[in-house]
Coordinates of C-alpha atoms in Angstrom, one line a residue:
Chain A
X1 CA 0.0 0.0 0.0
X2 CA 1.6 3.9 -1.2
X3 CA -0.8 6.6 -0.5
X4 CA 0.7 9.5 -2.7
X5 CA -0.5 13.1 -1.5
X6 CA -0.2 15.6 -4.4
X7 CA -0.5 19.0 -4.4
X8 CA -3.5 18.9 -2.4
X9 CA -5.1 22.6 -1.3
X10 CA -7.9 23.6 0.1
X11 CA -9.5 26.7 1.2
X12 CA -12.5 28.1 3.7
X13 CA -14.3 30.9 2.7
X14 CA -11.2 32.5 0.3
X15 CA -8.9 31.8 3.3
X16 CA -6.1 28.8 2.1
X17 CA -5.8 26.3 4.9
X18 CA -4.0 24.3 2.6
X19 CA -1.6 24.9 -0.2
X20 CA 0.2 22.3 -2.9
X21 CA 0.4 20.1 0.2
X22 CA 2.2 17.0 -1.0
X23 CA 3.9 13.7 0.7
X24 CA 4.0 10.3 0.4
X25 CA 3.1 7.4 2.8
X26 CA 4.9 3.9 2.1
X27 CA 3.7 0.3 3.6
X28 CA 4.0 -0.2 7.5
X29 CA 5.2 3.5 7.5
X30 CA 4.0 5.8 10.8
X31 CA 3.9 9.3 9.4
X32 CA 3.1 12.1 12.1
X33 CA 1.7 15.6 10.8
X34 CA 3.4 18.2 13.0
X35 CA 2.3 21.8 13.4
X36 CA 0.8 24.4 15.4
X37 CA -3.0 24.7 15.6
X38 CA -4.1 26.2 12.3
X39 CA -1.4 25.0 10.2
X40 CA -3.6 23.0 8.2
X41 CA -3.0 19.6 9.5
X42 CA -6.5 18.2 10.8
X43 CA -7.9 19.6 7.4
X44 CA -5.1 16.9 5.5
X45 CA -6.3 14.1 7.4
X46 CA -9.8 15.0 6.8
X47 CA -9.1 15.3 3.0
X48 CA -6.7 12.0 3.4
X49 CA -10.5 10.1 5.1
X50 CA -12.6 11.7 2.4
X51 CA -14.7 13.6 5.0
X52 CA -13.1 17.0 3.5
X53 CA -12.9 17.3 -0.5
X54 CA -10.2 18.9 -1.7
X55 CA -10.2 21.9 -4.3
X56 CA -7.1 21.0 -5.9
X57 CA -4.6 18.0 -5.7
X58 CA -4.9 14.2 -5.9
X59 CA -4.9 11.6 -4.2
X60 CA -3.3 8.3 -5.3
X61 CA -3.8 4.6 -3.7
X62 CA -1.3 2.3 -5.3
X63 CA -1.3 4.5 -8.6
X64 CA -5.3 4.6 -7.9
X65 CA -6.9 7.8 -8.0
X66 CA -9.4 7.9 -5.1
X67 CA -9.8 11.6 -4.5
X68 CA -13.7 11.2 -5.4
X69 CA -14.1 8.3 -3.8
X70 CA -16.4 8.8 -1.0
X71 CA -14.7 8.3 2.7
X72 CA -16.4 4.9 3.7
X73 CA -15.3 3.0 0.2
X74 CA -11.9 4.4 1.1
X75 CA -11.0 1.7 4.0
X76 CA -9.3 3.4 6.2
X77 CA -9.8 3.7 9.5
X78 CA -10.0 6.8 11.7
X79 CA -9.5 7.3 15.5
X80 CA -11.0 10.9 16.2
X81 CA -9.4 13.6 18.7
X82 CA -12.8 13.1 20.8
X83 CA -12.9 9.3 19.7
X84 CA -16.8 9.5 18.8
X85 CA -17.6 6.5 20.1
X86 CA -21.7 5.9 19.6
X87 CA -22.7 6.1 23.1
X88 CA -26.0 4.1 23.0
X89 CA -23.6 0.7 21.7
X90 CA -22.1 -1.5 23.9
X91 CA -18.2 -1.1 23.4
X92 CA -18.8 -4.6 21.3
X93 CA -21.2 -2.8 19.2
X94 CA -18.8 -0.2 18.8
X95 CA -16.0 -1.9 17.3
X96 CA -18.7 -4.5 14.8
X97 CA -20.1 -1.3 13.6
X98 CA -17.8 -1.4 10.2
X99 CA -18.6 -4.9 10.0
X100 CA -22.1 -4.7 10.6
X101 CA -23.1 -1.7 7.5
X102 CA -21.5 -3.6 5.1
X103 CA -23.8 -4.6 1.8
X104 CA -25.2 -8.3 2.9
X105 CA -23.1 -10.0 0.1
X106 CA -19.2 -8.7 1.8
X107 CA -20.7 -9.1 5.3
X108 CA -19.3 -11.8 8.0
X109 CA -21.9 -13.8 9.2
X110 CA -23.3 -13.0 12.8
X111 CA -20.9 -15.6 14.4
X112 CA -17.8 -14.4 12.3
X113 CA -18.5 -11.0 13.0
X114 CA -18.5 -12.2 17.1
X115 CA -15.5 -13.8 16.3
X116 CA -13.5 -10.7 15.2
X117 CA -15.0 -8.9 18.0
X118 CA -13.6 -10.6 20.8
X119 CA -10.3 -10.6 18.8
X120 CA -10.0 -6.9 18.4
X121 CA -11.1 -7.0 22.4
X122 CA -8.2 -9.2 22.8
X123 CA -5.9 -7.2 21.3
X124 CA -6.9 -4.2 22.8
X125 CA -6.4 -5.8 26.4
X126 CA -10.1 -5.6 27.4
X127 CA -11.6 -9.3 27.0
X128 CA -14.2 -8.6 29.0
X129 CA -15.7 -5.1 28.8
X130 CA -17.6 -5.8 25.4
X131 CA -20.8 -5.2 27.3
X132 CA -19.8 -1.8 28.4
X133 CA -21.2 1.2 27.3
X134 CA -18.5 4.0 26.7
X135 CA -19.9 6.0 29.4
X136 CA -18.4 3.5 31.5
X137 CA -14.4 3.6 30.2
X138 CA -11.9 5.6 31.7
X139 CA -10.1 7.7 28.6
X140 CA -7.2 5.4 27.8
X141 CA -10.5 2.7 27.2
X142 CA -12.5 5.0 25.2
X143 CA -9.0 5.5 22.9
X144 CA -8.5 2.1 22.7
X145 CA -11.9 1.1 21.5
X146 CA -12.0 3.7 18.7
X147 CA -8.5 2.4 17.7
X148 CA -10.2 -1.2 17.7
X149 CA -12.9 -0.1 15.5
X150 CA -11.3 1.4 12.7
X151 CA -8.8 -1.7 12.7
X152 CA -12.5 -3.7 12.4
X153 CA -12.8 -2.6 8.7
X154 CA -8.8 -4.0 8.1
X155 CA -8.1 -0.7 7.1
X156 CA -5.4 0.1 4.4
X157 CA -4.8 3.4 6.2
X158 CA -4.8 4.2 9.6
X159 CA -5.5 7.9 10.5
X160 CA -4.7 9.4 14.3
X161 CA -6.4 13.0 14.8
X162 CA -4.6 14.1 18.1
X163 CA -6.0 10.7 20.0
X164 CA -3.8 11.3 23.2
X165 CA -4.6 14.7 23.7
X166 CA -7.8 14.3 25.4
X167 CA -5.4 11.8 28.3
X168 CA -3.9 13.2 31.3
X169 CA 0.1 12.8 31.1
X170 CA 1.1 9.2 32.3
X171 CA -2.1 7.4 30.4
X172 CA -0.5 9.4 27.2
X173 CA 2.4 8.3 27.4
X174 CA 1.6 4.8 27.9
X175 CA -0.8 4.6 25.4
X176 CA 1.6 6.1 22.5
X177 CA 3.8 2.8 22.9
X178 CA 1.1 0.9 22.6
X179 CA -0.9 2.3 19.9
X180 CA 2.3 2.3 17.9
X181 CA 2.9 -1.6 19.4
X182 CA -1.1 -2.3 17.4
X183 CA -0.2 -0.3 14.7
X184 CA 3.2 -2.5 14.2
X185 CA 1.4 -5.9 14.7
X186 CA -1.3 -4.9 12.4
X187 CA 1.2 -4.1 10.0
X188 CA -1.0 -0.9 8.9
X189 CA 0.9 2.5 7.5
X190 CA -0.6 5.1 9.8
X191 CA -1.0 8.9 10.2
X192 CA -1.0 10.9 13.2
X193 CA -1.8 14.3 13.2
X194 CA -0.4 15.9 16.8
X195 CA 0.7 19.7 18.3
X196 CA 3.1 17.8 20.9
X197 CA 6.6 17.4 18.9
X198 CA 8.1 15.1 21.8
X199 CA 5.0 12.6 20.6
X200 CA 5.9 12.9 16.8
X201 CA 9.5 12.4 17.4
X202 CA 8.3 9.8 20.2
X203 CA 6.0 7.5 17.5
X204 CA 6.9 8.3 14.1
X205 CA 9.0 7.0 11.5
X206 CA 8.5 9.8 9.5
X207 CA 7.5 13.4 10.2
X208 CA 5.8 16.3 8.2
X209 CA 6.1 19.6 10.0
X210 CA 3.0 21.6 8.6
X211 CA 3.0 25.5 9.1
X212 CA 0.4 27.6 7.2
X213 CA -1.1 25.5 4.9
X214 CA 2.3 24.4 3.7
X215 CA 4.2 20.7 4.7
X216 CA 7.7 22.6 5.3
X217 CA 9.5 19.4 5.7
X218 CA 9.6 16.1 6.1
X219 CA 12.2 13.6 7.4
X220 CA 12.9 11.2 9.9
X221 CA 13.3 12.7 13.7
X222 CA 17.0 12.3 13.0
X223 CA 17.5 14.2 10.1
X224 CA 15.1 17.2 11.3
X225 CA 16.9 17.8 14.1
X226 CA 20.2 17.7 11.9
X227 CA 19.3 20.0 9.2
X228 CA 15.5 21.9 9.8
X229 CA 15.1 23.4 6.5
X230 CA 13.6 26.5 7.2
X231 CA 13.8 29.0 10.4
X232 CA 9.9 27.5 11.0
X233 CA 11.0 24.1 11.7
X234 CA 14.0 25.6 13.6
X235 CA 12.0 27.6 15.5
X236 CA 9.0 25.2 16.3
X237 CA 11.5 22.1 16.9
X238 CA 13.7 23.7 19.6
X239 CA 10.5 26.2 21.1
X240 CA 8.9 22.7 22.5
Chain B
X1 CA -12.5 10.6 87.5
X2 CA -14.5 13.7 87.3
X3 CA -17.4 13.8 85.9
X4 CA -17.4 16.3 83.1
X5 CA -20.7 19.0 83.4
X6 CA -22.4 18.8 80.3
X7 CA -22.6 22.3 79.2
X8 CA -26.7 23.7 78.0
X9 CA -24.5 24.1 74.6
X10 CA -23.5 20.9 73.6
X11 CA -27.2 19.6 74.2
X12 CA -27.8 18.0 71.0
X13 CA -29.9 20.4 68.5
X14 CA -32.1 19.2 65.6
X15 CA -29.9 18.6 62.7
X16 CA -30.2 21.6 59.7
X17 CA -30.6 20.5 56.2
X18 CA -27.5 21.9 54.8
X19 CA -29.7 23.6 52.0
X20 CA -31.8 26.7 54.2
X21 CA -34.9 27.4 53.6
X22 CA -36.2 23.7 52.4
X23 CA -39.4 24.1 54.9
X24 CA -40.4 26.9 53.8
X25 CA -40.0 26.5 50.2
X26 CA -41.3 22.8 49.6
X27 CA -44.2 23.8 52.1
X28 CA -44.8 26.3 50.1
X29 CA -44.9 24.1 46.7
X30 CA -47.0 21.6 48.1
X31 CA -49.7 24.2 49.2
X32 CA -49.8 25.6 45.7
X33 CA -49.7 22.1 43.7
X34 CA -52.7 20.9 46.2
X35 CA -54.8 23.9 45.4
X36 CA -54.1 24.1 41.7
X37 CA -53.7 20.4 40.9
X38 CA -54.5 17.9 43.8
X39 CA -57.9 19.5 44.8
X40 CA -59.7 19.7 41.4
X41 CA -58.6 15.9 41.1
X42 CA -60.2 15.1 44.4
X43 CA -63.0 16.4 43.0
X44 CA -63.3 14.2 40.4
X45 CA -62.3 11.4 42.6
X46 CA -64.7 11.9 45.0
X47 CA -67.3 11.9 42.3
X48 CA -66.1 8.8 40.7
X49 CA -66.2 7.3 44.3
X50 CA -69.5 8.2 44.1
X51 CA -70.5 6.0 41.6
X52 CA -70.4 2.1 41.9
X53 CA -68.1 -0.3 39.4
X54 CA -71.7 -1.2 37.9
X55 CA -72.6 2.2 37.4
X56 CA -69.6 3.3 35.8
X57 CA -69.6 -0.2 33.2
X58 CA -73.1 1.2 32.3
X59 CA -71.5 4.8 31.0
X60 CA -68.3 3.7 29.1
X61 CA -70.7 0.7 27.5
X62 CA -72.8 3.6 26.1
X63 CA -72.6 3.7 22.5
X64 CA -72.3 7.3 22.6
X65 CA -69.7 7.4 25.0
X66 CA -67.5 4.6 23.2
X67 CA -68.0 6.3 20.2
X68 CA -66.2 9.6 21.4
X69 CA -63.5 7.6 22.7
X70 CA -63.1 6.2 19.9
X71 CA -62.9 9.3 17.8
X72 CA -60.8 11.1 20.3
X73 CA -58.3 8.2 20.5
X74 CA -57.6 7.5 16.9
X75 CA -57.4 11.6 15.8
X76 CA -55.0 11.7 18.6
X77 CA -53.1 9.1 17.8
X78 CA -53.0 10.2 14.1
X79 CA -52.3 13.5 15.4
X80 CA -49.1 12.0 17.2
X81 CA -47.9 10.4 14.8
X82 CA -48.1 13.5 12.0
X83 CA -46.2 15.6 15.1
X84 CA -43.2 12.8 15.4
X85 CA -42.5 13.2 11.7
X86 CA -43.1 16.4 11.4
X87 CA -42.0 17.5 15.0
X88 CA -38.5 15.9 14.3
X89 CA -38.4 17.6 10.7
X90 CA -39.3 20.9 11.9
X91 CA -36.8 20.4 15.0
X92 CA -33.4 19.0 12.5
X93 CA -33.9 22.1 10.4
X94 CA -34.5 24.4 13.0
X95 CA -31.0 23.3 14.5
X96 CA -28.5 21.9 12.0
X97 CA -29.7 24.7 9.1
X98 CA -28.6 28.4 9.2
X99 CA -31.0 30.2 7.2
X100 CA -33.0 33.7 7.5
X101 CA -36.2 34.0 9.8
X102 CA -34.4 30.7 11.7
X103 CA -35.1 32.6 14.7
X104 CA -38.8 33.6 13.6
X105 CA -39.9 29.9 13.1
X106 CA -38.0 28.9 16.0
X107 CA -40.5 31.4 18.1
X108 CA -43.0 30.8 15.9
X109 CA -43.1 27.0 17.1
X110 CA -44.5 27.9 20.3
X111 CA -47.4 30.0 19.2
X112 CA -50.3 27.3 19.7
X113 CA -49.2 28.0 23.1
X114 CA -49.3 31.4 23.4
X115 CA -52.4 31.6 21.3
X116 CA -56.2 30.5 23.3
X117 CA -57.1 27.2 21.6
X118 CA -60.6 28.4 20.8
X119 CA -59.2 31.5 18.0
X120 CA -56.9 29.0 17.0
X121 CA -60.0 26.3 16.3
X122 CA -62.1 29.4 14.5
X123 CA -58.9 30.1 12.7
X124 CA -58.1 26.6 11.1
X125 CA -62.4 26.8 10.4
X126 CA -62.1 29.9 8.4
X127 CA -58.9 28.2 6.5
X128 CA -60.2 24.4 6.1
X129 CA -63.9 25.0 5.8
X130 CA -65.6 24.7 2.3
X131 CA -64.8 28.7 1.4
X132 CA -62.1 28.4 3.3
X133 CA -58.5 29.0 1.4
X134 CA -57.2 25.8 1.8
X135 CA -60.8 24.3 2.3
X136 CA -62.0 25.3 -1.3
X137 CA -58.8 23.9 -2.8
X138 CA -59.6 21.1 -1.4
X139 CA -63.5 20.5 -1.7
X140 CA -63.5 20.1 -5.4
X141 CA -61.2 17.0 -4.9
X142 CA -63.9 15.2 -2.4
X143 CA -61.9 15.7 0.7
X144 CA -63.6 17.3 3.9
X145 CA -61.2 18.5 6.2
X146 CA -63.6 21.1 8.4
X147 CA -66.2 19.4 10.5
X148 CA -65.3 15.5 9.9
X149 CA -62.4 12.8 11.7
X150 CA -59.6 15.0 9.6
X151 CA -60.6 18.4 10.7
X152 CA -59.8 17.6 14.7
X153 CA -56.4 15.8 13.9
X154 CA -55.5 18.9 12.1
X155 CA -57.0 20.7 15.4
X156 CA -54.7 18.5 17.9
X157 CA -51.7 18.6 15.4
X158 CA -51.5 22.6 15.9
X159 CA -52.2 22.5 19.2
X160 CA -49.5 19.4 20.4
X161 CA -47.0 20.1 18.0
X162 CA -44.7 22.3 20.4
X163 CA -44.1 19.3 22.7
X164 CA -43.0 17.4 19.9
X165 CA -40.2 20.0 18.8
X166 CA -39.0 21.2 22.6
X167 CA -38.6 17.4 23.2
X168 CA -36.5 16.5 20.2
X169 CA -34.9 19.8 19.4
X170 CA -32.6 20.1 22.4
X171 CA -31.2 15.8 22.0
X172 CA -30.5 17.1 18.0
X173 CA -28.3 20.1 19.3
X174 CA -26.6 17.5 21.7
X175 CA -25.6 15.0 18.8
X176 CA -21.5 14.8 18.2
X177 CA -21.2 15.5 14.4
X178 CA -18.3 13.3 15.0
X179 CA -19.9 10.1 15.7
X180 CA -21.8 10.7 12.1
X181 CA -18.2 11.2 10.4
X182 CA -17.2 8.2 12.5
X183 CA -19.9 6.5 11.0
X184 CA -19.0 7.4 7.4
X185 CA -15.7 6.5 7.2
X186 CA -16.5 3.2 8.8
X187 CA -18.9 2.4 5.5
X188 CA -22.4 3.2 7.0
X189 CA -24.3 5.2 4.5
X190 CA -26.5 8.3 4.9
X191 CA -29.9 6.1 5.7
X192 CA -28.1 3.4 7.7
X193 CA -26.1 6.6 9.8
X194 CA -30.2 7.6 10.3
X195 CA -31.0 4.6 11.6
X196 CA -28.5 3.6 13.8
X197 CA -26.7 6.2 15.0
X198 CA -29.3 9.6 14.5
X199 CA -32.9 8.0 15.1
X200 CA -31.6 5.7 18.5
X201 CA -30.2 8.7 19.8
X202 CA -33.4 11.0 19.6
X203 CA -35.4 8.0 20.7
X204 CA -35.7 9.2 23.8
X205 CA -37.0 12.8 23.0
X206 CA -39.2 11.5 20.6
X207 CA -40.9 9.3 23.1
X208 CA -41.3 12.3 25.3
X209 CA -42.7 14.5 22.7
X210 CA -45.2 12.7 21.0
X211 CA -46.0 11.1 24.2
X212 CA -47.0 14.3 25.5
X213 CA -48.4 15.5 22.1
X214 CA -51.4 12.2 22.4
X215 CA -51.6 13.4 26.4
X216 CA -52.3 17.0 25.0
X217 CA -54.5 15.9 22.4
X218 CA -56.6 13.6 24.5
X219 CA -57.6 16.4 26.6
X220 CA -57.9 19.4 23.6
X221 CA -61.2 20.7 23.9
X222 CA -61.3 24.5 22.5
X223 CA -59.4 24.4 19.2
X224 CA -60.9 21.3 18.4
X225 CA -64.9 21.7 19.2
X226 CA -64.8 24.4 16.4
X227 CA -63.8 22.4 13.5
X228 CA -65.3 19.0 14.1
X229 CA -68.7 19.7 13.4
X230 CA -69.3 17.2 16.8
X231 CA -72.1 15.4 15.2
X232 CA -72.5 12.8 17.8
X233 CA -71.5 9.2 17.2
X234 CA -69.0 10.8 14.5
X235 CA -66.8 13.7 15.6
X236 CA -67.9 14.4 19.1
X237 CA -65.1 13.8 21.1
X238 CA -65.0 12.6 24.9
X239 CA -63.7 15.9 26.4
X240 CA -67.0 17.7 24.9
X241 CA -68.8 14.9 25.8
X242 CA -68.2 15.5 29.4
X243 CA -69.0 18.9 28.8
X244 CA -72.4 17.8 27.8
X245 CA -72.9 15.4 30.3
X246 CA -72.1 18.1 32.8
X247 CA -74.7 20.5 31.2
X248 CA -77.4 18.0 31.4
X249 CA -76.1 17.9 35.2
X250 CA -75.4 14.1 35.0
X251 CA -72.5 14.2 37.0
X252 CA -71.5 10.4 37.5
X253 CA -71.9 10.2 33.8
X254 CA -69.2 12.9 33.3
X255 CA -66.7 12.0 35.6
X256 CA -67.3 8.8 35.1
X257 CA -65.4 9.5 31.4
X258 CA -63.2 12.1 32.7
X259 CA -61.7 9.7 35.1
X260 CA -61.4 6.9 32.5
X261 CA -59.2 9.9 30.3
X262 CA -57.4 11.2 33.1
X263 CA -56.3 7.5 34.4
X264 CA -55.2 7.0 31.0
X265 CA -53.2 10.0 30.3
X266 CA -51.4 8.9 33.7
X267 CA -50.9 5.3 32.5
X268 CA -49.4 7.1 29.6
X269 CA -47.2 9.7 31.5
X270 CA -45.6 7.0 33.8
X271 CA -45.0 4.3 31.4
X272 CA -43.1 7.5 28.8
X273 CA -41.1 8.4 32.0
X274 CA -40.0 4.7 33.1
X275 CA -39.0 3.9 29.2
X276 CA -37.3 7.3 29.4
X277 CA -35.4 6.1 32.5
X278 CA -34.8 2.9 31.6
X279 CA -33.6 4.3 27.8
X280 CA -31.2 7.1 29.5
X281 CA -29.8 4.5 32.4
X282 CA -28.7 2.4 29.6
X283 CA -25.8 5.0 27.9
X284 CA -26.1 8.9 29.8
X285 CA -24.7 7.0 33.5
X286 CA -22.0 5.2 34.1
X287 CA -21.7 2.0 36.6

């Protein structure tokens, strides 16, 4: 799976909130959009899920051009800053709910659907809270459960909109190994958009510091602390 | 040892709510809610007591009396059920659309309470009746709406309509847009997101609101007397029937069907409230 971002912009009532925004996202890969708020980066991951249309730019899957394609015959799965977990489901409901809309002929039967269920409830470390409504979770359990549901679909993509910053301090930062532990097993390229640099440099194999509108640069941790190419990056990299 | 003198001050005193003023205030509710709701209803209990279980069979068997029931029941359950649609319509565009003379409608939706029932009865006449504006348009076509079964659920629609809207509108306004985006990108499409997500949600509100709407249009007397010709046996509904019963000074008679309505408004009202409960324990509290 390469998801190729090109030249995407975007803009809200004449202002651009996005301009020739452009990057690349390989197989396995954990790419983290870094910027301040208002640099544009919620509105790429909204455009990257489909839930925002762009007004310029493409968007390539595998050479496929999907950028029409609405966001639920996209596959990929989104974990949302507030989680948005339905409240009247049961936290098993919850995570079936991609299974469960799909046209009858692509659909799991009831017992398969069960099956994947407890599975994802496994793997998430909470066998036995599949009866729970999300009213009941602390916040790391609410995070974990949207993270189980948009792996439900086997999602090509996986997109992150801040998903830690609604944690106090020691639940983040015990939730960022393990979300990047799923994200590994699953073997799913990600995207995680975040404010907090220490997380990007933290999780990411790749980041794409966003200022403006405008992806200023992109690189490993490593090389972005070597050689920030512009007085932004410099700036925002050593202010945190 | 020495026996310690227990000083007059550490005597122990009556324990103070930690709230002041609770005497004084819930006395004072009570007085008012037993002389403008508890007494009439002892009223019309000690009437009822008056009459014996035999009695009472006699006056709900009479045709006249079943008939109005009848008609009373089914306009106000057609009545309900125009209000849920239209009550949840009216409430989705009133908050998820910006548009101008929002805020107009929005006040405009309590009117048929504002407004006495009887100039709002007179009014729907004067449109629905046979030279009516929408009354003629509609008269070369066969349909009656002024003075038949139509004419009082068009009555009870205007005047129950509110609860519908107050109910629902404020559970639309607390929906997380989110949850529908969450939805989308998870597959679900528009109708399915409706169903599943939208509709459960409101389920709650809606119950409330049309429940109260058929309560309210049980007991609508002066918006709907006007249009529905009340030709006995056809459109005279129970709440005028009392009415007439109490004119001819047969007592028994009329609270003999007032009690029947009341008792089932008050089925009504406690079962909407214990679904309401039970619908809200389920996801609003945690364990």
């Amino acid at each position: 799976m390469t998801l190729t971002v090109q030249s995407i912009s975007k803009r809200y009532d004449g202002a651009a909130v996005l301009q020739d925004a452009s990057i690349t996202i390989r197989d396995g890969e954990f790419v983290a959009l870094l910027g301040p708020s208002g640099s544009g980066k919620t509105t790429l991951l909204n455009v990257i899920s489909g839930l925002v249309q762009p007004d310029a730019g493409q968007l390539l899957l595998d050479g496929r051009d999907i950028t029409a394609l609405p966001a639920g015959a996209r596959r990929f799965g989104m974990v949302f800053q507030s989680y948005a977990l339905f409240r009247h489901m049961t936290v098993a409901q919850n995570i079936g709910f991609g299974l469960q809309v799909l046209p009858r002929g692509d659909r799991l039967d009831k017992a398969g659907r069960a099956a994947k269920v407890r599975e994802l409830l496994a793997m998430i470390e909470m066998p036995d809270l599949g009866d729970r409504y999300p009213a009941q979770l602390s916040g790391g359990q609410q995070q974990r459960v949207a993270m189980a549901r948009a792996l439900a679909i086997d999602p090509a993509l996986l997109l992150l909109d801040e998903p830690f910053s609604a944690l106090d301090a020691k639940v983040r930062h015990s939730l960022r190994g393990s979300v990047r532990d799923l994200q590994r097993r699953v073997g799913v390229a990600a995207i995680l958009v975040t404010h907090d640099q220490a997380e990007a440099f933290e999780v990411a194999d790749r980041i794409a510091v966003m200022n403006g509108g405008r992806i200023e640069q992109i690189g490993t941790p490593e090389e972005l602390r070597a050689a920030p190419a512009t007085p932004f990056v410099q700036d925002f990299l050593t202010a945190a | 040892m020495t026996a310690t003198p227990v000083s007059p001050w550490r005597l122990p005193r009556r324990r103070r709510s930690p709230l002041p003023g609770l005497g004084l205030t819930l006395g004072v509710s009570l007085v008012f809610v037993s002389l403008i709701v508890l007494l009439p209803l002892l009223g019309l209990g000690w009437q009822l007591a008056q009459l014996g279980w035999s009695d009472y069979l006699w006056v709900m068997s009479d045709a006249r009396t079943l008939a109005s029931l009848r008609v009373t029941l089914t306009a106000a359950a057609a009545a309900t059920l125009v209000n849920g649609v239209f009550g949840l319509l009216l409430a989705w565009v009133l908050v998820r659309y910006r548009f101008p003379g929002r805020a107009a409608l929005d006040a405009l939706v309590d009117l048929p309470f504002a407004l006495p029932t009887a100039v709002a009865g007179i009014a729907l006449v004067a449109l629905y009746g046979q030279n009516g504006w929408v009354g003629s348009l509609l008269a070369p076509l066969g349909l009656q709406v002024a003075y038949s079964w139509s004419g009082i659920v068009i009555a009870m629609v205007f005047t129950s309509v509110p609860f519908a809207v107050r109910a629902i509108q404020p559970l639309i306004e607390e929906l997380d847009p989110a949850e529908e985006a969450a939805a989308l990108t998870l597959g679900a499409s528009r109708g399915q997101i409706f169903r599943t997500i939208t509709l459960p949600q409101l389920m709650p509100g809606i119950l409330t609101g049309t429940g109260l709407s058929f309560v309210r249009s049980l007991g609508e007397f002066g918006a709907v007397i006007f249009i529905a010709g009340n030709i006995p046996y056809e459109t005279e509904i129970a709440s005028l029937l009392i009415m007439i019963r109490l004119d001819e000074f047969d007592y028994p008679a009329a609270a003999a069907i007032a009690g029947t309505m009341l008792g089932l408004s008050l089925v009504l009202l406690v079962a909407i409230n214990l679904a309401q409960t039970r619908l809200y324990r389920r996801y609003e509290r945690g364990a």
